[in-house]
Short mmCIF file of C-alpha atoms in Angstrom, two decimals:
data_model
loop_
_atom_site.label_atom_id
_atom_site.label_comp_id
_atom_site.label_asym_id
_atom_site.label_seq_id
_atom_site.Cartn_x
_atom_site.Cartn_y
_atom_site.Cartn_z
CA MET A 1 0.09 0.13 0.11
CA GLY A 2 1.44 3.59 -0.45
CA LYS A 3 1.85 5.91 1.93
CA MET A 4 0.67 9.82 2.69
CA VAL A 5 4.36 11.57 3.54
CA LEU A 6 3.57 14.80 5.68
CA SER A 7 5.62 17.69 3.93
CA SER A 8 6.25 21.48 5.08
CA ARG A 9 2.72 22.05 3.19
CA GLY A 10 0.82 19.77 4.07
CA TRP A 11 -0.28 15.78 2.99
CA ARG A 12 1.73 14.65 0.05
CA PRO A 13 0.48 11.21 -1.72
CA THR A 14 2.72 8.48 -3.25
CA CYS A 15 3.16 6.86 -6.37
CA ALA A 16 0.99 3.89 -5.18
CA ALA A 17 -1.72 5.76 -3.66
CA VAL A 18 -2.01 8.15 -6.95
CA LEU A 19 -2.07 4.83 -8.96
CA ILE A 20 -4.73 3.61 -6.92
CA ALA A 21 -7.35 6.75 -6.92
CA GLY A 22 -6.90 6.32 -10.97
CA MET A 23 -8.29 3.42 -11.09
CA LEU A 24 -10.89 3.92 -8.85
CA ALA A 25 -11.85 6.99 -11.21
CA SER A 26 -11.66 5.35 -13.78
CA ALA A 27 -14.00 2.32 -12.59
CA GLY A 28 -16.70 4.96 -11.55
CA CYS A 29 -18.92 3.36 -8.87
CA ARG A 30 -19.42 0.70 -10.48
CA ILE A 31 -17.37 -1.11 -8.19
CA PHE A 32 -20.26 -0.23 -5.12
CA ARG A 33 -22.75 -1.31 -7.83
CA ASP A 34 -21.76 -4.01 -9.80
CA ASP A 35 -22.27 -7.84 -8.94
CA ALA A 36 -18.33 -8.21 -8.98
CA GLY A 37 -17.93 -5.75 -6.75
CA PHE A 38 -18.18 -4.70 -2.94
CA PHE A 39 -22.35 -5.07 -3.08
CA VAL A 40 -24.32 -7.11 -5.30
CA ASP A 41 -27.38 -5.44 -7.21
CA PRO A 42 -29.96 -7.95 -7.75
CA ARG A 43 -32.07 -6.16 -9.95
CA ASP A 44 -30.96 -7.35 -13.12
CA ASP A 45 -31.08 -10.82 -12.10
CA TYR A 46 -34.57 -11.93 -13.93
CA VAL A 47 -32.63 -11.41 -16.79
CA GLU A 48 -31.12 -14.53 -16.44
CA ALA A 49 -33.80 -16.42 -14.74
CA LYS A 50 -34.94 -19.71 -15.36
CA VAL A 51 -38.22 -21.45 -15.58
CA GLY A 52 -38.60 -23.97 -12.44
CA GLU A 53 -40.26 -26.68 -12.54
CA PRO A 54 -44.26 -26.90 -11.69
CA LEU A 55 -44.62 -27.79 -7.54
CA LYS A 56 -45.37 -31.97 -7.32
CA VAL A 57 -47.65 -32.36 -4.84
CA PRO A 58 -48.16 -35.80 -3.37
CA ALA A 59 -50.50 -37.86 -4.30
CA GLY A 60 -53.64 -38.32 -1.99
CA ILE A 61 -53.06 -34.60 -0.72
CA GLU A 62 -55.53 -31.86 -1.90
CA SER A 63 -54.35 -28.37 -3.27
CA SER A 64 -55.14 -24.89 -4.38
CA VAL A 65 -51.32 -24.24 -5.67
CA GLY A 66 -51.38 -22.20 -9.00
CA ASP A 67 -49.36 -19.48 -10.48
CA THR A 68 -50.21 -16.19 -8.69
CA TRP A 69 -48.41 -14.64 -11.81
CA PRO A 70 -48.94 -16.24 -15.07
CA ILE A 71 -46.92 -15.76 -17.76
CA PRO A 72 -50.04 -14.50 -20.60
CA ASP A 73 -49.53 -16.21 -24.16
CA ILE A 74 -48.26 -13.83 -26.67
CA ALA A 75 -50.84 -13.72 -29.19
CA GLU A 76 -49.61 -14.00 -33.03
CA GLN A 77 -49.14 -10.24 -34.72
CA PRO A 78 -49.35 -10.20 -38.45
CA THR A 79 -47.07 -7.44 -38.76
CA ALA A 80 -44.52 -9.19 -36.50
CA LYS A 81 -42.22 -9.80 -39.52
CA THR A 82 -42.30 -6.41 -40.72
CA TYR A 83 -41.21 -5.00 -37.31
CA ALA A 84 -38.96 -7.50 -36.40
CA ASP A 85 -36.02 -5.06 -35.24
CA GLU A 86 -38.45 -2.09 -34.33
CA VAL A 87 -41.38 -1.81 -31.57
CA PRO A 88 -44.25 -0.27 -32.87
CA ARG A 89 -45.26 3.12 -30.47
CA PRO A 90 -48.02 1.98 -27.49
CA ARG A 91 -51.29 3.16 -28.30
CA LEU A 92 -53.25 5.51 -26.37
CA LEU A 93 -56.16 4.97 -24.03
CA ALA A 94 -58.18 7.77 -24.83
CA GLY A 95 -57.34 11.05 -26.47
CA ALA A 96 -58.22 14.46 -27.55
CA SER A 97 -58.76 14.92 -31.66
CA THR A 98 -60.99 17.66 -31.34
CA ASP A 99 -60.09 18.18 -35.23
CA GLU A 100 -61.23 14.96 -35.95
CA ILE A 101 -64.72 14.73 -35.42
CA LYS A 102 -66.59 14.40 -38.67
CA ILE A 103 -69.98 13.59 -40.22
CA GLN A 104 -69.89 10.78 -42.87
CA LYS A 105 -72.56 10.35 -45.47
CA LEU A 106 -73.77 7.31 -47.46
CA GLY A 107 -76.44 7.55 -49.84
CA ALA A 108 -79.16 8.72 -47.12
CA LYS A 109 -77.95 6.91 -44.15
CA SER A 110 -75.62 9.83 -41.85
CA TRP A 111 -73.15 9.03 -38.70
CA ILE A 112 -70.50 10.79 -36.43
CA VAL A 113 -67.36 9.65 -36.80
CA LEU A 114 -64.91 10.74 -34.03
CA ALA A 115 -60.85 10.06 -33.66
CA ASP A 116 -61.57 8.85 -29.97
CA ALA A 117 -62.05 5.51 -28.11
CA PRO A 118 -65.75 4.61 -26.97
CA GLU A 119 -65.22 4.61 -23.50
CA GLN A 120 -64.08 8.23 -23.72
CA ILE A 121 -67.19 9.39 -25.82
CA TRP A 122 -69.86 7.26 -23.89
CA PRO A 123 -69.49 9.64 -20.47
CA LEU A 124 -70.26 12.85 -23.28
CA ALA A 125 -73.27 10.61 -24.76
CA ARG A 126 -74.62 9.86 -21.18
CA GLN A 127 -74.08 13.74 -20.19
CA LEU A 128 -76.14 14.68 -23.02
CA MET A 129 -79.48 13.17 -22.02
CA GLU A 130 -78.70 14.67 -18.77
CA ASP A 131 -78.37 18.02 -20.02
CA SER A 132 -81.35 18.14 -22.37
CA ARG A 133 -83.24 16.86 -18.89
CA VAL A 134 -84.69 13.41 -20.80
CA GLY A 135 -84.73 10.50 -18.44
CA VAL A 136 -82.73 7.09 -19.94
CA ALA A 137 -84.98 4.21 -20.38
CA ARG A 138 -82.27 2.46 -21.90
CA GLU A 139 -78.56 1.78 -20.75
CA ASP A 140 -77.10 -1.38 -22.27
CA PRO A 141 -72.87 -0.71 -22.36
CA PRO A 142 -72.18 -3.87 -24.16
CA ALA A 143 -74.31 -3.47 -26.86
CA GLY A 144 -73.07 0.69 -26.87
CA VAL A 145 -76.67 1.98 -26.83
CA LEU A 146 -78.21 4.96 -24.75
CA GLU A 147 -81.84 5.46 -25.38
CA THR A 148 -83.99 8.45 -23.96
CA GLU A 149 -87.88 8.16 -22.51
CA TRP A 150 -90.38 9.21 -24.65
CA PHE A 151 -90.73 13.18 -24.44
CA THR A 152 -92.57 15.80 -25.97
CA VAL A 153 -91.10 18.58 -28.12
CA ASP A 154 -92.16 22.48 -26.56
CA PRO A 155 -91.64 25.35 -29.01
CA SER A 156 -89.86 26.90 -26.33
CA ALA A 157 -87.58 24.10 -25.27
CA THR A 158 -83.65 25.26 -25.70
CA ASP A 159 -82.53 21.66 -24.67
CA LEU A 160 -80.03 20.12 -27.48
CA LEU A 161 -82.82 17.40 -28.52
CA ARG A 162 -85.68 18.77 -27.89
CA GLU A 163 -84.58 21.77 -30.34
CA ALA A 164 -83.23 19.77 -32.38
CA VAL A 165 -86.41 17.83 -33.27
CA GLY A 166 -88.16 20.61 -33.29
CA THR A 167 -85.87 22.60 -36.04
CA GLY A 168 -86.33 19.43 -37.86
CA LEU A 169 -90.08 19.17 -37.68
CA SER A 170 -90.18 22.60 -38.99
CA GLN A 171 -88.81 21.49 -42.13
CA GLN A 172 -91.86 19.27 -43.14
CA GLU A 173 -93.41 20.05 -45.96
CA GLN A 174 -96.81 19.53 -44.13
CA PRO A 175 -96.31 19.20 -40.17
CA ALA A 176 -98.21 16.07 -39.13
CA GLU A 177 -100.81 17.46 -36.48
CA GLY A 178 -101.78 16.24 -33.16
CA SER A 179 -100.02 15.56 -29.84
CA TRP A 180 -96.40 13.30 -30.22
CA LEU A 181 -94.01 11.92 -28.22
CA ASP A 182 -90.47 11.65 -29.66
CA ARG A 183 -87.60 9.41 -29.10
CA VAL A 184 -83.56 9.49 -29.31
CA ARG A 185 -81.19 6.37 -29.44
CA LEU A 186 -78.11 6.45 -29.77
CA ARG A 187 -75.67 3.71 -30.66
CA ILE A 188 -71.79 4.15 -30.02
CA GLU A 189 -69.51 1.37 -32.21
CA ARG A 190 -65.80 1.24 -32.64
CA GLY A 191 -64.84 2.40 -35.59
CA ILE A 192 -62.85 1.64 -38.13
CA ARG A 193 -60.39 2.93 -37.80
CA VAL A 194 -58.02 2.51 -34.20
CA GLY A 195 -59.04 3.67 -31.21
CA SER A 196 -62.20 5.52 -32.84
CA SER A 197 -65.65 5.53 -32.71
CA GLU A 198 -68.83 6.01 -34.64
CA VAL A 199 -71.87 7.28 -33.18
CA HIS A 200 -75.28 6.29 -34.96
CA VAL A 201 -78.38 8.23 -34.03
CA VAL A 202 -82.52 7.06 -34.74
CA HIS A 203 -85.28 9.47 -33.54
CA TYR A 204 -88.69 7.64 -33.13
CA ARG A 205 -91.91 8.61 -32.87
CA THR A 206 -95.35 7.64 -31.80
CA ARG A 207 -98.83 8.65 -30.61
CA SER A 208 -99.25 6.37 -28.00
CA GLU A 209 -96.09 4.58 -27.12
CA SER A 210 -97.88 1.13 -28.53
CA GLU A 211 -95.05 -0.73 -30.22
CA GLU A 212 -97.61 -1.12 -33.04
CA ALA A 213 -97.67 2.85 -33.49
CA ILE A 214 -93.51 3.54 -33.36
CA ASP A 215 -92.39 4.59 -36.59
CA THR A 216 -88.48 4.30 -36.67
CA SER A 217 -87.15 7.57 -38.57
CA PRO A 218 -90.30 9.11 -39.92
CA VAL A 219 -88.91 12.62 -40.04
CA PRO A 220 -85.18 12.52 -42.41
CA GLU A 221 -85.12 16.24 -41.50
CA VAL A 222 -84.81 15.58 -37.84
CA GLU A 223 -82.08 12.53 -37.97
CA GLY A 224 -80.36 14.61 -39.89
CA GLU A 225 -80.16 18.05 -37.36
CA LEU A 226 -79.88 15.62 -34.29
CA ILE A 227 -76.66 14.47 -35.97
CA THR A 228 -75.64 17.65 -36.57
CA GLN A 229 -76.15 19.06 -33.10
CA ILE A 230 -75.08 16.06 -31.32
CA ALA A 231 -71.70 16.17 -33.05
CA ASP A 232 -71.62 19.74 -32.15
CA TYR A 233 -71.76 18.89 -28.41
CA LEU A 234 -69.20 16.06 -28.48
CA ALA A 235 -66.46 18.27 -30.43
CA GLN A 236 -67.26 20.76 -27.96
CA GLY A 237 -66.64 17.92 -24.68
CA VAL A 238 -64.24 15.62 -26.20
CA ALA A 239 -61.03 17.33 -24.61
CA SER A 240 -62.12 17.70 -21.35
CA SER A 241 -63.96 14.41 -21.18
CA SER A 242 -62.63 11.54 -19.09
CA VAL A 243 -62.50 7.53 -19.49
CA SER A 244 -65.64 5.76 -18.50
CA MET A 245 -64.83 2.31 -17.13
CA VAL A 246 -68.70 1.59 -18.11
CA GLY A 247 -67.81 2.40 -21.37
CA ARG A 248 -65.17 -0.18 -21.94
CA GLU A 249 -67.25 -2.68 -21.72
CA ILE A 250 -68.99 -1.79 -25.34
CA ALA A 251 -67.54 -5.05 -26.77
CA SER A 252 -69.01 -4.20 -31.12
CA GLU A 253 -66.60 -5.67 -32.82
CA ARG A 254 -63.88 -3.81 -34.71
CA LYS A 255 -65.03 -2.86 -38.13
CA ALA A 256 -60.79 -3.22 -39.44
CA ARG A 257 -58.78 -6.07 -38.77
CA ILE A 258 -55.05 -7.17 -40.88
CA VAL A 259 -55.02 -11.06 -40.86
CA GLU A 260 -53.76 -13.46 -42.77
CA ASP A 261 -55.14 -15.36 -45.82
CA GLU A 262 -54.70 -19.13 -46.00
CA SER A 263 -51.20 -18.51 -48.35
CA GLY A 264 -49.58 -16.23 -45.19
CA ALA A 265 -50.15 -12.77 -46.94
CA PRO A 266 -52.22 -9.95 -45.07
CA THR A 267 -55.50 -8.59 -45.84
CA LEU A 268 -57.50 -6.10 -44.47
CA VAL A 269 -60.75 -7.58 -43.47
CA LEU A 270 -63.93 -4.91 -43.13
CA HIS A 271 -66.84 -6.01 -41.37
CA ILE A 272 -69.06 -3.47 -43.41
CA GLY A 273 -71.31 -3.98 -46.22
CA PHE A 274 -69.44 -3.60 -49.75
CA ASP A 275 -71.01 -0.38 -50.68
CA ARG A 276 -69.48 1.45 -47.62
CA ALA A 277 -66.17 -0.20 -48.20
CA TRP A 278 -65.79 0.81 -51.65
CA ALA A 279 -66.58 4.45 -50.52
CA THR A 280 -64.37 4.14 -47.65
CA VAL A 281 -61.10 2.16 -49.54
CA ASP A 282 -61.82 5.28 -51.87
CA GLY A 283 -61.96 8.00 -49.40
CA ALA A 284 -58.77 6.66 -47.77
CA LEU A 285 -56.79 6.72 -50.95
CA GLU A 286 -57.72 10.26 -51.80
CA ARG A 287 -56.78 11.25 -48.27
CA ALA A 288 -53.17 9.58 -47.88
CA LYS A 289 -52.70 10.93 -51.38
CA LEU A 290 -52.51 7.92 -52.99
CA GLU A 291 -51.93 7.98 -56.98
CA VAL A 292 -55.18 6.09 -58.21
CA THR A 293 -54.77 5.41 -61.56
CA GLU A 294 -58.14 3.35 -62.63
CA ALA A 295 -61.19 2.22 -60.19
CA ASP A 296 -63.68 -0.09 -61.80
CA ARG A 297 -66.41 -1.01 -59.18
CA ASP A 298 -67.66 -3.26 -61.40
CA THR A 299 -64.42 -6.28 -60.84
CA ALA A 300 -64.50 -4.36 -57.34
CA THR A 301 -60.61 -3.34 -57.89
CA PHE A 302 -58.49 0.34 -57.55
CA ARG A 303 -54.92 0.70 -59.35
CA ALA A 304 -52.35 2.69 -57.49
CA VAL A 305 -48.65 3.64 -57.47
CA VAL A 306 -47.70 3.92 -53.65
CA ARG A 307 -44.17 6.17 -54.06
CA ALA A 308 -42.21 7.31 -51.15
CA GLU A 309 -43.21 10.79 -51.47
CA ALA A 310 -46.97 10.16 -51.25
CA LYS A 311 -46.77 10.32 -47.33
CA PRO A 312 -43.32 11.44 -46.30
CA GLY A 313 -41.56 9.40 -43.71
CA PHE A 314 -44.10 6.48 -44.02
CA PHE A 315 -42.87 4.32 -47.08
CA ALA A 316 -39.09 5.89 -47.30
CA ARG A 317 -38.22 2.89 -45.30
CA ILE A 318 -39.54 0.37 -47.57
CA PHE A 319 -39.05 2.54 -51.27
CA ALA A 320 -35.01 3.55 -50.00
CA ARG A 321 -34.07 0.15 -51.30
CA ARG A 322 -35.81 0.39 -54.23
CA GLY A 323 -34.45 3.73 -55.25
CA GLY A 324 -37.20 6.04 -54.13
CA GLY A 325 -39.54 4.93 -57.10
CA GLY A 326 -43.32 3.63 -56.73
CA THR A 327 -44.59 0.38 -57.00
CA ALA A 328 -47.61 -0.14 -58.77
CA VAL A 329 -50.54 -2.06 -57.04
CA THR A 330 -53.75 -3.29 -57.15
CA LEU A 331 -56.15 -3.17 -54.46
CA ARG A 332 -59.38 -5.89 -54.79
CA LEU A 333 -62.49 -6.39 -52.68
CA GLN A 334 -64.05 -9.34 -52.04
CA GLU A 335 -67.44 -9.48 -50.21
CA ARG A 336 -67.51 -12.50 -47.93
CA ASP A 337 -70.74 -13.38 -45.06
CA ASP A 338 -68.21 -11.31 -42.27
CA GLY A 339 -67.68 -7.85 -44.65
CA VAL A 340 -65.36 -7.28 -47.06
CA VAL A 341 -61.54 -8.49 -47.75
CA VAL A 342 -58.99 -6.27 -49.21
CA GLU A 343 -56.28 -7.92 -50.97
CA VAL A 344 -52.75 -6.20 -52.35
CA ARG A 345 -51.54 -7.63 -55.33
CA GLY A 346 -48.98 -6.89 -58.07
CA ALA A 347 -49.84 -4.19 -61.15
CA GLY A 348 -50.39 -7.81 -62.79
CA GLY A 349 -52.02 -10.08 -60.43
CA GLN A 350 -48.76 -11.36 -58.90
CA PRO A 351 -48.13 -10.88 -55.08
CA VAL A 352 -46.05 -7.69 -53.59
CA ALA A 353 -43.73 -8.06 -50.76
CA ARG A 354 -45.08 -8.50 -47.98
CA GLU A 355 -43.97 -5.31 -46.46
CA VAL A 356 -45.41 -3.19 -48.88
CA ALA A 357 -48.93 -5.15 -48.95
CA GLU A 358 -48.44 -4.47 -45.37
CA GLN A 359 -48.11 -0.73 -45.77
CA VAL A 360 -50.65 -0.38 -48.06
CA LEU A 361 -53.46 -1.71 -45.82
CA LEU A 362 -52.18 -0.13 -42.41
CA THR A 363 -52.81 3.05 -44.55
CA LEU A 364 -56.19 2.27 -45.80
CA ARG A 365 -56.79 1.68 -41.89
CA GLU A 366 -55.02 4.88 -40.53
CA TYR A 367 -57.21 6.48 -43.33
CA ALA A 368 -60.17 5.37 -43.37
CA ALA A 369 -63.91 6.73 -42.15
#
């Protein structure tokens, strides 16, 4: 060991002490924290932990021994082959996206599309009925249904539901005379985009509350006015809304899933009718700014050119290895009993690279409505 010698100017270290001090400085604090140092740190021991043999109970003895912390099975992910070396960002439980609330129309039918999850929309819909001072006759979270009691429309009413019904009725060319009762039903469903929601509105009218005398959406103007005003209400409240644990019970199936077909190629399954599926793919291609060269409804196909610059940063990783050029793809829609399947093929019908097909399908789902 080196010694400390006292000089006229104070303590002076010897060469051995200086050498030891340098070694400690270069090692840093690891000598005190590492398993090979003075203090053993067990926090990372789980990395090398091995699964032991299950506990064996002697025969003839009853026991309720079980695994307190079982490791759940990992579900097969169709995009795992593409994202083998990179982990996608976690999906938020709910997030305010007030700029993505819109009314979607297909023929004579309209509904509200929101970028927020059903568990965030449910408490807003419940609050809407309370603010309108109408009782709730039916509340079914698993079905996503909220239905009001029967109520009368007063011309001087200022609450949202009565005012919307009254405004819609006033647009009739020949208003119905007599005493009427009205009811509104909201059905909240999961949307096509991950984490999104749809709100469907139905208006009922009756004179006697008898089930035989109830008309469903008898006045189109009323339903249209209800959808417009309810969308405005949700747009104002979604930024400050909370997540409802009851709303999380909404068990409607996702309208869009990416799954593998029999050959292992990725496909997009849309659990909606063909008319809406065609309009959904058409709108998604337009919003994603993909170059569509042909749309043939008779053969249910779209032909498009996917370029890296079509969406900066999204396809750049794919086409960086292809010289930055585009790839011609054909999207084919096939109607089945459970919905519509969207396939991605090459220009001549031949298979395309798996990563190209997955990115195209993910883009369609992201820009769908």
